[in-house]
Amino acid sequence: MPAPHGPGRPAATGIRPFARGAAVLAVATALLTSLVGVAPAASPTTDVADAEVQVNAQASLGRLSDTARGVNTAVWDSHMNDPEVADLMKAADVGAMRYPGGSYADIYHWETHTAPGGYVAPGTGFDAFMGTVRATGAQPILIANYGSGTPEEAAGWVRYANITKAYGAKYWEIGNEIYGNGHYGSGWEHDDHQDKSPREYARQVRAYAAAMKAVDPTVKIGAVLTSPGEWPDGVVGEGDPGDWNNTVLPAVADVIDFVSVHWYAGGSDTTAADASARLARLPGGLREVRSQLDRYAGADSPDIGIALTEINTNTGGARLTARPNGLFAADAFMTALENGVFTVDWWNTHNGIDRITTVDGETDYGDMGMLSSGACSGDVCEPAPNTPFHPYYGMKMTSRLGVEGDTMVAASSSAQDVTAHAVLRRDGRLSLMLINKNPDAARTVDLAYAGFTPSATTPEAGRYARGDSDITALAAGEASASRVTVPPYALLTLTLEPRAGTGPGSSAAGTPGTPRLDGVSATAARLSWTSATGAARYLVQERDGSHTRLVGEATGTSVTLRNLPPGSTHTVHVLAADASGRLSAPSSPLTFTTGIPSDAACTVTYRRDTSWGNGFVSTVTVRNLSDTPITGWTVDWDWPTVRQTVSSGWNATFHQTGSHVRVTAPDGAGPLAPGGGSTASFGFVGANDGPNPDPTAFRLNGAVCSSG
């Protein structure tokens, strides 16, 4: 049987503080100081630790959904419905299973269970798949055939699944990687449509959504997007009004319920260190997807979810089943979930043997599956079918960290090779996962907490390290709430009990609803949220990394934040305080960006002329609208991500420090005439390693400008 090796495709086919009243701030700060327990990083010994991890239990990163952990399944996989699969996935708290398998979705016909031009294994039909889904306790994510199907065929599948069989299948994507249909020059995705443009895809998404929701109005429809910063993001096809996302989204934002993106850390020669480093690009990409949704869906944006329906280290070849990819899996699942997705689906359950290498003293089978397919290459064979590879244990370890309804909270590490993720459990406990990416040395880590005071009880601890055949419980005394040692190339979780009478569990107030943005201007934002039982007052906090600061408070369920900088981005959440001042768990966060004043004394037009994935050319035009001429101008902006840079430019002098760019008028430049009587234009070649969002605010000689 041929085993597909690529990401969702067959082997034969080739990514500032708010100004507040001093009195109010002083009172509120005093309140918080009295309530927020801060446990110092005290150590039971005098040895110096290698790293310090700070956890802020009040810095909300969102809640875990019931579909948080997911896997892909494929109709060419003869082992996809083995009983062991359901048992293993249930043990790892897998809540989503995607079918019928990446690019096969665009040649697969559900009713006949055929995929012309591809291989379909026996026993992999839809009903058999749903048996595995139900045995796992998961939900299906189904891909309607766009490439060779019709809206009517998709509607028939909805009818069979949810009316005839009452499976309650909620999530339905329209096609797989449709942007890979050849429209941008590279084609691996089957697409029979004569028009392969993003405009035609958007038109068809509307037709699919109408037909499918006419059968079952409760289904959730997902549109395929490119991942910002990954090809073909930023590429504009001939005749298109914009790139894929900026063409599709404005046309479908009113009919979709979620968007689907894929993310792979690199190509077939990506090393473990490469993949880990590139994972730092993922949060920016996901933030840009949300920004695009905000732009085109407006107030409805919070109702549109983001699904990361394929992820792995690389797109096939090597270094896939070994221990480093297990560490990557744990880190990647949590990184994506902490940055606003509702499901992360690993590619793949089983995939098939490929390039054989040795990694960390073990055979790596070049297999993108979580479980062995039992295949052979020459005289080298994988373990017995359904033997878990290291990525399975990475995913399973995240289930020790938190489950549906638990709140992800901020954690930061002082060491580059130690990553931390934390979850505030619904019962008031705090769980922490540490990932030691150093293959040669153990790391001793001191632990400190804000918003949580651990009890003296020995924490529950689990480890997955060299020599472990599964997640292994630590013996008493091997870990404490203040210090733990993580072996080299290992995962470790701690679950801590709160000190009696502390933490959200001791508060009579429930958790408030996620704040919504009711209105925003250049300098103010009005927020509202659903009330919490037992709440006497509400505190609004802004998060900056793993730190939080109080920015507003109210006795009701709304507040207006004022004196915000124009064009600035803020992430806020709400806590409820009961009559005694004890605080609840934090709500899920809201991120918003303030606007630009419409009556500004200048305008700046920023136009991206062309882009090619990791580079671009832009032109900036400046106009002075004030009553006096401006001589010797400067234009300033800040890049939204740290990986955007100016490489070279013309008609001005460019200087970049960090993410800040300053452009100075060239020698001999004439004045900018008042009242918009003249303009100054300059251009540059830029580079982006990851997403490439436009700057949100420009300043001319320090004054904020409107967008031209």
XYZ file of C-alpha atoms in Angstrom:
708
model
C 0.000 0.000 0.000
C 1.403 3.439 -0.835
C 1.884 5.575 2.264
C 1.461 9.356 1.811
C 4.334 11.311 3.286
C 3.642 15.034 2.775
C 1.536 17.395 4.885
C -1.985 16.374 3.963
C -1.025 15.218 0.478
C 0.235 12.061 -1.256
C 3.923 11.218 -1.507
C 4.122 12.167 -5.173
C 3.424 15.892 -4.564
C 5.839 18.578 -3.600
C 4.592 27.824 4.896
C 2.018 51.088 27.313
C 0.348 51.810 30.543
C -3.111 53.333 30.598
C -3.431 56.718 32.280
C -5.722 56.249 35.299
C -6.699 58.465 38.168
C -4.013 58.162 40.803
C -6.459 57.638 43.647
C -8.376 54.888 41.892
C -5.194 53.151 40.870
C -3.757 53.322 44.359
C -6.877 51.800 45.939
C -7.170 49.074 43.345
C -3.480 48.269 43.490
C -3.673 47.963 47.261
C -6.602 45.593 46.859
C -4.727 43.437 44.402
C -1.574 43.454 46.494
C -3.499 42.128 49.464
C -5.134 39.380 47.421
C -2.496 38.210 44.971
C -0.211 35.712 46.632
C 3.338 35.879 45.350
C 5.395 32.838 46.235
C 9.112 33.569 46.091
C 11.407 31.244 44.249
C 12.714 29.901 47.532
C 14.832 26.801 47.231
C 15.102 23.898 49.658
C 18.878 23.936 49.067
C 21.514 26.578 48.606
C 22.383 25.384 45.091
C 21.980 27.922 42.336
C 19.228 27.019 39.863
C 19.772 26.980 36.106
C 16.521 28.814 35.388
C 13.577 30.556 36.984
C 10.007 30.133 35.823
C 7.393 32.718 36.760
C 3.705 31.777 36.591
C 0.974 34.421 36.716
C -2.335 32.727 37.463
C -4.202 35.968 36.728
C -2.770 36.438 33.234
C -5.357 34.584 31.186
C -4.463 33.096 27.802
C -7.909 31.609 27.195
C -9.788 28.436 28.024
C -9.180 24.931 26.777
C -11.972 23.694 24.535
C -13.356 20.174 24.247
C -11.612 19.872 20.862
C -8.236 21.251 22.003
C -6.178 18.168 21.132
C -6.808 16.629 17.736
C -5.348 14.266 15.148
C -5.766 13.741 11.430
C -7.031 10.441 10.069
C -6.891 9.332 6.445
C -8.844 6.892 4.294
C -5.606 5.391 2.947
C -4.651 4.336 6.496
C -5.666 0.708 7.038
C -5.029 1.042 10.797
C -7.090 4.200 11.387
C -9.965 2.298 13.006
C -8.002 -0.293 14.963
C -9.475 -0.578 18.500
C -6.088 0.396 19.959
C -6.327 3.781 18.243
C -9.437 4.806 20.167
C -7.916 3.601 23.453
C -4.694 5.534 22.912
C -6.427 8.715 21.789
C -8.867 8.586 24.707
C -5.919 8.215 27.102
C -4.458 11.430 25.638
C -7.802 13.304 25.884
C -8.047 13.734 22.120
C -11.218 15.685 21.359
C -11.095 16.076 17.565
C -10.429 13.688 14.688
C -10.158 15.119 11.161
C -11.293 13.089 8.136
C -10.902 11.944 5.326
C -7.243 13.007 5.204
C -5.645 16.201 3.966
C -5.518 16.530 0.205
C -7.451 13.301 -0.217
C -10.489 15.295 0.876
C -10.551 16.998 -2.522
C -10.801 13.721 -4.413
C -12.923 11.786 -1.876
C -16.606 11.012 -2.425
C -18.218 10.075 0.848
C -21.230 8.195 -0.490
C -19.264 5.758 -2.668
C -16.207 5.818 -0.375
C -13.930 6.346 -3.380
C -11.017 8.652 -4.170
C -10.296 8.464 -7.912
C -6.558 8.629 -8.459
C -5.819 7.649 -4.852
C -5.849 4.593 -2.605
C -8.690 3.897 -0.166
C -7.990 1.224 2.440
C -10.633 -1.306 3.452
C -12.595 -0.518 6.597
C -12.055 3.229 6.461
C -15.572 4.369 5.489
C -17.363 7.206 7.223
C -19.434 5.043 9.564
C -16.365 3.065 10.643
C -14.542 6.341 11.274
C -17.449 7.611 13.374
C -17.236 4.442 15.450
C -13.653 5.340 16.333
C -14.628 8.944 17.014
C -17.342 7.861 19.420
C -15.139 5.288 21.134
C -12.544 8.017 21.650
C -15.131 10.473 22.993
C -14.106 12.978 20.340
C -15.811 15.082 17.682
C -15.244 14.784 13.941
C -13.828 17.584 11.831
C -14.966 16.753 8.301
C -13.561 18.118 5.049
C -16.148 18.568 2.327
C -14.847 17.788 -1.163
C -14.216 21.097 -2.913
C -11.761 19.945 -5.552
C -14.001 17.435 -7.328
C -17.236 17.775 -5.392
C -20.265 20.049 -5.293
C -22.300 21.895 -2.681
C -25.044 19.328 -3.219
C -22.703 16.427 -2.468
C -21.573 18.161 0.733
C -25.187 18.829 1.746
C -25.952 15.151 1.215
C -23.117 14.247 3.576
C -24.522 16.600 6.216
C -27.961 15.013 5.763
C -26.595 11.502 6.161
C -24.348 12.364 9.106
C -26.701 14.508 11.151
C -30.241 13.634 10.044
C -30.062 9.989 9.022
C -27.401 8.835 11.488
C -27.708 11.595 14.147
C -23.929 11.804 14.548
C -24.082 15.511 15.409
C -21.069 16.353 13.247
C -20.483 20.031 13.938
C -17.317 21.140 12.116
C -17.122 21.090 8.293
C -14.223 22.550 6.290
C -14.701 23.455 2.640
C -11.726 21.763 0.989
C -8.191 21.290 2.198
C -5.226 23.369 0.943
C -7.094 24.944 -1.994
C -4.495 27.699 -2.388
C -2.240 24.866 -3.631
C -4.384 24.325 -6.740
C -1.851 25.876 -9.117
C -3.228 29.418 -9.062
C 0.046 30.645 -7.569
C 2.223 28.380 -9.716
C 2.642 25.401 -7.379
C -0.105 22.812 -7.539
C -0.639 19.743 -5.363
C -4.320 20.161 -4.443
C -6.867 18.695 -6.840
C -9.280 21.350 -8.151
C -11.585 20.790 -11.109
C -12.881 24.370 -11.149
C -11.916 26.237 -14.290
C -11.452 29.364 -12.188
C -8.934 28.549 -9.471
C -8.757 32.043 -7.971
C -9.483 32.943 -4.348
C -12.561 34.851 -5.576
C -14.022 31.647 -7.010
C -13.201 29.750 -3.822
C -15.013 32.426 -1.805
C -18.031 32.230 -4.131
C -18.143 28.481 -3.744
C -17.766 28.662 0.057
C -20.944 30.743 0.123
C -22.717 28.133 -2.030
C -21.488 25.243 0.150
C -22.484 27.047 3.350
C -25.984 27.779 2.054
C -26.583 24.207 0.905
C -25.171 22.574 4.043
C -26.909 24.883 6.527
C -30.205 24.407 4.684
C -29.969 20.768 5.815
C -28.683 21.440 9.335
C -28.473 25.092 10.480
C -26.317 24.101 13.467
C -23.268 22.999 11.461
C -20.136 25.131 11.620
C -18.598 26.004 8.250
C -14.854 26.561 7.906
C -12.972 28.349 5.134
C -9.368 27.565 4.208
C -6.792 30.326 4.769
C -3.069 30.518 4.247
C -0.929 30.782 7.362
C 0.487 34.332 7.591
C 4.178 34.344 6.806
C 4.022 31.023 4.989
C 3.735 30.622 1.221
C 1.606 31.815 -0.583
C 0.729 34.454 2.012
C 1.212 37.926 0.522
C 1.360 36.665 -3.064
C -1.209 38.325 -5.342
C -2.292 36.267 -8.338
C -2.980 37.737 -11.747
C -6.301 39.565 -11.736
C -6.817 39.182 -7.980
C -7.650 42.162 -5.741
C -5.308 40.890 -3.015
C -3.607 37.802 -1.672
C -5.582 34.688 -0.702
C -6.711 35.679 2.805
C -7.475 39.291 1.914
C -9.582 38.139 -1.031
C -11.430 35.247 0.593
C -12.242 36.730 4.005
C -14.137 39.886 2.980
C -16.332 37.725 0.746
C -17.188 34.987 3.277
C -16.882 36.518 6.761
C -20.668 36.710 7.108
C -21.297 33.000 6.352
C -18.426 31.113 8.036
C -18.010 29.957 11.627
C -14.296 29.193 11.663
C -11.178 29.315 9.519
C -8.674 26.532 8.966
C -4.909 27.074 8.735
C -1.951 24.691 8.524
C 1.518 25.214 9.948
C 4.719 23.219 9.532
C 7.999 24.347 11.048
C 10.024 23.784 7.890
C 11.119 21.507 5.084
C 12.397 17.958 5.097
C 15.814 18.894 6.472
C 14.500 20.833 9.456
C 16.429 19.919 12.601
C 14.974 19.726 16.092
C 16.654 23.005 17.000
C 15.319 24.613 13.805
C 11.764 23.503 14.538
C 11.875 24.707 18.120
C 13.206 28.106 17.042
C 10.654 28.473 14.259
C 7.813 27.732 16.659
C 8.364 31.281 17.938
C 6.845 32.507 14.634
C 3.511 30.750 15.207
C 1.974 33.194 17.745
C 2.489 36.131 15.379
C 0.881 34.237 12.545
C -2.162 33.340 14.619
C -2.475 36.935 15.854
C -2.466 38.077 12.240
C -5.266 35.635 11.377
C -7.322 37.117 14.221
C -6.468 40.627 13.046
C -7.704 39.741 9.570
C -10.931 38.387 11.059
C -11.337 41.584 13.086
C -10.848 43.620 9.922
C -13.440 41.825 7.847
C -15.915 40.417 10.390
C -16.002 43.416 12.740
C -18.134 42.822 15.823
C -18.753 39.224 14.708
C -15.044 38.343 14.749
C -15.118 36.780 18.257
C -17.716 34.311 16.987
C -15.384 32.995 14.254
C -12.946 30.397 15.540
C -9.453 29.508 14.343
C -8.632 25.846 13.774
C -5.038 24.714 13.284
C -5.997 21.564 11.423
C -2.494 20.390 10.456
C 0.781 20.809 12.315
C 4.074 18.945 12.515
C 7.798 19.631 12.603
C 8.370 19.416 8.869
C 6.793 18.360 5.620
C 8.208 14.869 5.477
C 11.551 13.160 5.292
C 13.313 12.786 8.640
C 13.484 13.583 12.372
C 9.796 12.960 12.927
C 9.321 10.022 15.291
C 12.248 10.696 17.644
C 12.251 12.352 21.057
C 12.870 15.948 19.867
C 9.580 15.860 17.952
C 7.820 14.747 21.126
C 9.102 17.861 22.850
C 8.047 19.911 19.825
C 4.547 18.378 19.881
C 3.955 19.309 23.526
C 5.291 22.821 22.982
C 3.403 23.310 19.706
C 0.026 22.146 21.034
C 0.175 24.530 23.983
C 1.653 27.440 22.008
C -1.162 27.269 19.466
C -3.901 26.870 22.083
C -2.517 29.793 24.096
C -2.741 31.940 20.980
C -6.428 31.584 20.244
C -7.125 28.360 18.346
C -9.857 25.973 19.456
C -8.277 22.829 18.045
C -4.757 21.694 17.137
C -4.730 18.611 14.891
C -1.479 16.696 14.459
C -0.586 15.353 11.053
C -1.076 12.336 11.248
C -2.410 9.355 13.242
C -0.448 6.920 11.026
C 1.522 8.067 7.996
C 4.192 5.640 6.826
C 7.928 5.073 6.907
C 10.255 7.384 4.953
C 13.897 8.422 5.350
C 15.662 6.446 8.091
C 18.007 8.379 10.379
C 19.369 8.122 13.899
C 18.302 10.836 16.331
C 19.235 10.935 20.032
C 20.471 7.359 19.786
C 17.186 6.062 18.390
C 15.968 5.143 14.929
C 13.803 7.837 13.424
C 11.538 6.399 10.756
C 10.764 9.679 8.985
C 7.096 9.016 9.761
C 4.736 11.929 10.347
C 2.365 9.703 12.315
C 1.787 9.672 16.055
C 1.482 5.898 15.923
C 3.473 3.315 14.020
C 1.986 1.938 10.819
C 4.211 -1.132 11.055
C 5.654 -0.453 7.590
C 9.098 -1.411 6.343
C 11.697 0.252 4.147
C 14.221 -2.288 2.894
C 15.309 -4.284 5.896
C 14.246 -1.603 8.404
C 10.754 -1.955 9.867
C 8.789 0.201 12.256
C 7.552 -1.289 15.533
C 4.240 -3.116 15.610
C 1.242 -1.129 14.346
C -0.118 1.436 16.812
C 3.074 1.582 18.849
C 3.197 5.224 19.975
C 6.007 7.425 18.735
C 7.378 10.264 20.866
C 4.954 12.925 19.503
C 2.068 10.911 20.953
C 3.558 11.212 24.438
C 4.153 14.922 23.863
C 0.456 15.363 23.113
C -0.536 13.097 25.996
C 1.569 15.142 28.401
C -0.489 18.230 27.562
C -3.584 16.398 28.812
C -1.846 16.204 32.207
C -1.611 19.967 32.086
C -5.302 20.751 31.542
C -8.625 19.654 30.083
C -11.804 21.282 28.775
C -12.819 24.382 30.740
C -9.448 24.921 32.418
C -7.778 28.322 31.967
C -4.373 28.654 30.322
C -2.274 31.266 32.115
C 1.025 32.970 31.403
C 4.349 31.415 32.314
C 7.803 32.714 31.436
C 11.235 31.139 31.678
C 14.610 32.801 32.147
C 16.366 30.048 30.173
C 16.255 29.732 26.409
C 16.285 25.949 26.515
C 13.505 25.634 29.104
C 9.929 26.348 28.018
C 7.004 26.637 30.429
C 3.230 26.398 30.019
C 0.682 26.682 32.841
C -3.021 26.024 33.402
C -5.313 27.090 36.240
C -7.640 24.168 36.807
C -11.355 24.599 37.415
C -10.979 23.072 40.885
C -8.406 25.741 41.869
C -5.243 23.697 41.359
C -2.406 24.956 39.167
C -0.607 22.754 36.650
C 2.746 23.561 35.097
C 4.589 21.869 32.231
C 8.336 22.323 31.772
C 10.163 21.325 28.589
C 13.931 20.914 28.743
C 15.175 21.147 25.142
C 18.802 20.666 26.102
C 19.900 17.171 25.009
C 22.984 17.123 27.212
C 22.145 18.616 30.604
C 19.412 18.519 33.229
C 17.959 21.871 34.258
C 17.178 22.818 37.849
C 14.323 25.318 37.838
C 13.160 27.633 40.611
C 9.419 28.325 40.529
C 7.616 31.531 41.519
C 3.942 32.434 41.357
C 1.664 35.463 41.195
C -2.049 35.100 41.854
C -1.524 31.646 43.329
C -0.183 30.448 46.675
C 0.778 26.767 46.710
C 0.077 24.609 49.721
C 2.742 22.608 51.524
C 1.400 19.446 49.913
C 3.838 17.602 47.682
C 2.818 18.299 44.090
C 1.631 15.578 41.783
C 4.400 15.191 39.196
C 4.813 13.316 35.943
C 7.853 12.942 33.673
C 8.580 11.773 30.152
C 12.332 11.391 29.706
C 14.904 9.025 28.275
C 14.206 5.527 29.525
C 10.505 6.186 30.157
C 8.089 4.056 28.151
C 5.146 6.272 29.163
C 4.495 9.233 31.436
C 6.073 8.262 34.739
C 5.126 9.514 38.222
C 7.922 11.126 40.209
C 8.705 9.733 43.615
C 8.061 11.753 46.769
C 10.759 14.388 47.267
C 11.777 14.565 43.605
C 9.843 17.808 43.091
C 8.500 20.641 45.198
C 6.384 23.717 44.563
C 9.508 25.868 44.621
C 12.082 23.823 42.737
C 12.258 20.945 40.310
C 14.936 19.330 38.159
C 14.032 18.438 34.584
C 16.188 15.761 32.916
C 17.763 16.484 29.525
C 15.405 16.252 26.529
C 12.423 15.771 28.847
C 8.899 16.878 29.683
C 7.738 17.338 33.254
C 4.381 18.377 34.716
C 3.526 19.511 38.237
C 0.047 19.943 39.654
C -0.088 22.085 42.806
C -2.808 22.430 45.427
C -3.644 25.984 46.569
C -3.079 26.958 50.154
C -6.347 26.694 52.069
C -8.441 29.861 51.821
C -6.575 31.214 48.803
C -7.115 31.238 45.085
C -10.251 31.398 42.947
C -11.718 28.383 44.716
C -12.007 30.424 47.916
C -13.946 33.242 46.207
C -17.751 33.355 46.185
C -17.550 35.061 42.787
C -17.753 33.089 39.579
C -15.679 33.758 36.488
C -16.854 36.668 34.296
C -17.559 36.221 30.606
C -14.998 37.101 27.965
C -14.986 40.888 27.438
C -16.387 42.191 24.146
C -15.416 45.378 22.379
C -18.532 47.566 22.147
C -16.748 50.548 20.661
C -13.250 51.842 20.043
C -11.791 55.200 19.050
C -8.261 56.497 18.691
C -7.892 56.954 22.460
C -10.667 54.977 24.186
C -12.341 51.566 24.220
C -15.657 50.514 25.740
C -15.800 46.917 27.000
C -18.627 44.798 28.356
C -18.862 41.244 29.693
C -21.341 38.746 31.071
C -21.860 39.028 34.813
C -20.491 36.513 37.303
C -22.468 35.070 40.189
C -21.469 36.487 43.558
C -19.531 39.401 42.063
C -19.413 42.645 44.047
C -17.066 44.371 41.613
C -14.963 43.699 38.547
C -11.309 44.392 37.845
C -10.005 44.807 34.296
C -6.372 43.902 33.800
C -4.077 44.318 30.812
C -1.557 41.597 30.068
C 1.975 42.327 28.888
C 3.698 38.986 28.458
C 3.368 37.198 31.780
C 2.753 40.446 33.702
C -0.584 42.135 34.349
C -1.636 45.583 35.503
C -4.951 47.003 36.609
C -6.465 49.336 34.015
C -10.113 49.646 35.051
C -12.744 48.621 37.571
C -16.531 48.690 37.775
C -19.431 47.502 39.855
C -21.376 46.836 36.659
C -20.501 44.802 33.614
C -18.943 47.468 31.414
C -16.110 49.963 31.528
C -14.541 52.571 29.279
C -10.760 52.639 29.092
C -9.423 56.100 28.225
C -6.171 57.841 27.342
C -5.003 55.012 25.130
C -2.333 55.695 22.495
C -3.701 55.750 18.939
C -2.974 52.647 16.924
C -1.954 50.641 20.003
C -2.835 47.010 20.726
C -4.014 45.788 24.122
C -4.918 42.402 25.620
C -7.286 42.559 28.582
C -9.301 40.214 30.773
C -11.736 40.594 33.684
C -11.742 39.209 37.224
C -14.650 39.295 39.653
C -14.228 40.107 43.349
C -16.704 38.861 45.930
C -17.931 40.931 48.906
C -14.765 40.042 50.827
C -12.520 41.066 47.943
C -11.463 37.542 46.996
C -10.837 37.208 43.277
C -12.215 34.752 40.777
C -10.305 33.091 37.989
C -9.666 35.424 35.051
C -11.949 35.522 32.046
C -10.679 34.613 28.626
C -8.778 37.530 27.070
C -9.751 40.097 24.460
C -7.197 41.758 22.176
C -8.094 45.029 20.459
C -6.350 47.853 18.623
C -7.256 51.522 18.943
C -7.958 53.562 15.849
C -6.303 56.533 14.213
C -7.715 60.083 14.626
C -9.713 61.154 11.574
C -8.862 64.844 12.162
C -5.093 64.333 12.235
C -2.812 67.012 10.814
C -1.189 64.557 8.401
C -1.956 61.450 6.399
C 0.247 58.502 5.534
C -0.532 56.000 2.817
C 1.247 52.667 3.186
C 1.061 50.433 0.124
C 2.625 47.015 -0.217
C 3.516 46.851 -3.898
C 4.581 43.218 -3.998
C 5.581 40.392 -1.675
C 7.012 36.890 -1.988
C 6.632 35.091 1.316
C 9.737 36.309 3.142
C 10.199 39.715 1.497
C 8.240 42.636 0.136
C 8.422 46.084 -1.457
C 6.402 48.964 -0.018
C 5.782 52.606 -0.882
C 4.900 55.246 1.722
C 3.357 58.616 0.840
C 3.148 61.443 3.389
C 0.908 64.533 3.210
C 0.955 67.540 5.589
C -2.583 68.740 6.408
C -1.602 71.388 8.960
C -1.652 75.159 8.351
C 2.135 75.526 8.287
C 4.806 73.960 6.084
C 7.035 71.209 7.485
C 10.742 71.230 6.720
C 13.045 68.413 7.729
C 10.427 65.752 8.334
C 10.715 62.352 10.006
C 8.248 59.472 9.770
C 8.122 56.830 12.505
C 6.336 53.513 12.858
C 6.611 50.257 14.779
C 6.421 46.875 13.118
C 3.751 44.627 14.634
C 6.216 41.685 14.793
C 9.901 41.535 15.720
C 10.790 39.712 12.499
C 9.936 42.547 10.099
C 12.822 44.677 8.908
C 13.767 47.309 6.344
C 16.539 45.923 4.154
C 17.141 48.903 1.848
C 15.277 51.978 0.672
C 15.229 55.061 -1.516
C 14.198 58.740 -1.392
C 14.914 58.867 2.375
C 17.273 57.688 5.089
C 16.165 54.616 7.062
C 17.128 53.518 10.570
C 15.624 50.589 12.496
C 16.103 49.849 16.199
C 14.316 46.733 17.356
C 10.855 46.971 15.823
C 10.962 50.768 15.540
C 11.640 52.410 12.182
C 12.565 56.078 11.666
C 12.669 57.538 8.167
C 14.325 60.920 7.665
C 13.904 63.278 4.738
C 16.823 63.183 2.313
C 19.265 66.084 2.109
C 17.870 68.883 0.022
C 14.255 67.775 0.346
C 11.811 70.645 0.051
C 9.204 71.437 2.686
C 5.888 69.641 2.906
C 3.368 72.299 1.910
C 0.459 73.056 4.271
C -3.080 71.904 3.560
C -1.948 68.836 1.649
C -0.417 70.925 -1.107
C 2.475 68.520 -1.672
C 3.547 65.001 -0.781
C 6.725 63.115 0.037
C 7.107 59.523 -1.086
C 9.727 56.941 -0.310
C 10.021 53.203 -0.764
C 11.897 50.269 0.631
C 12.580 46.588 0.338
C 11.574 44.747 3.496
C 12.148 41.277 4.915
C 9.826 39.201 7.080
C 10.556 35.937 8.832
C 6.967 34.943 9.506
C 3.813 37.071 9.275
C 3.980 40.509 7.661
C 1.127 42.700 8.991
C 1.025 46.384 8.087
C 1.991 48.918 10.779
C -1.010 50.249 12.696
C 0.145 53.851 13.239
C 2.474 56.348 11.586
C 3.803 59.614 13.030
C 5.039 62.666 11.160
C 7.455 64.630 13.344
C 5.854 62.924 16.354
C 2.222 63.655 15.419
C -0.077 60.691 14.730
C -1.322 60.638 11.132
C -4.512 59.289 9.681
C -4.459 56.645 6.964
C -4.498 58.084 3.472
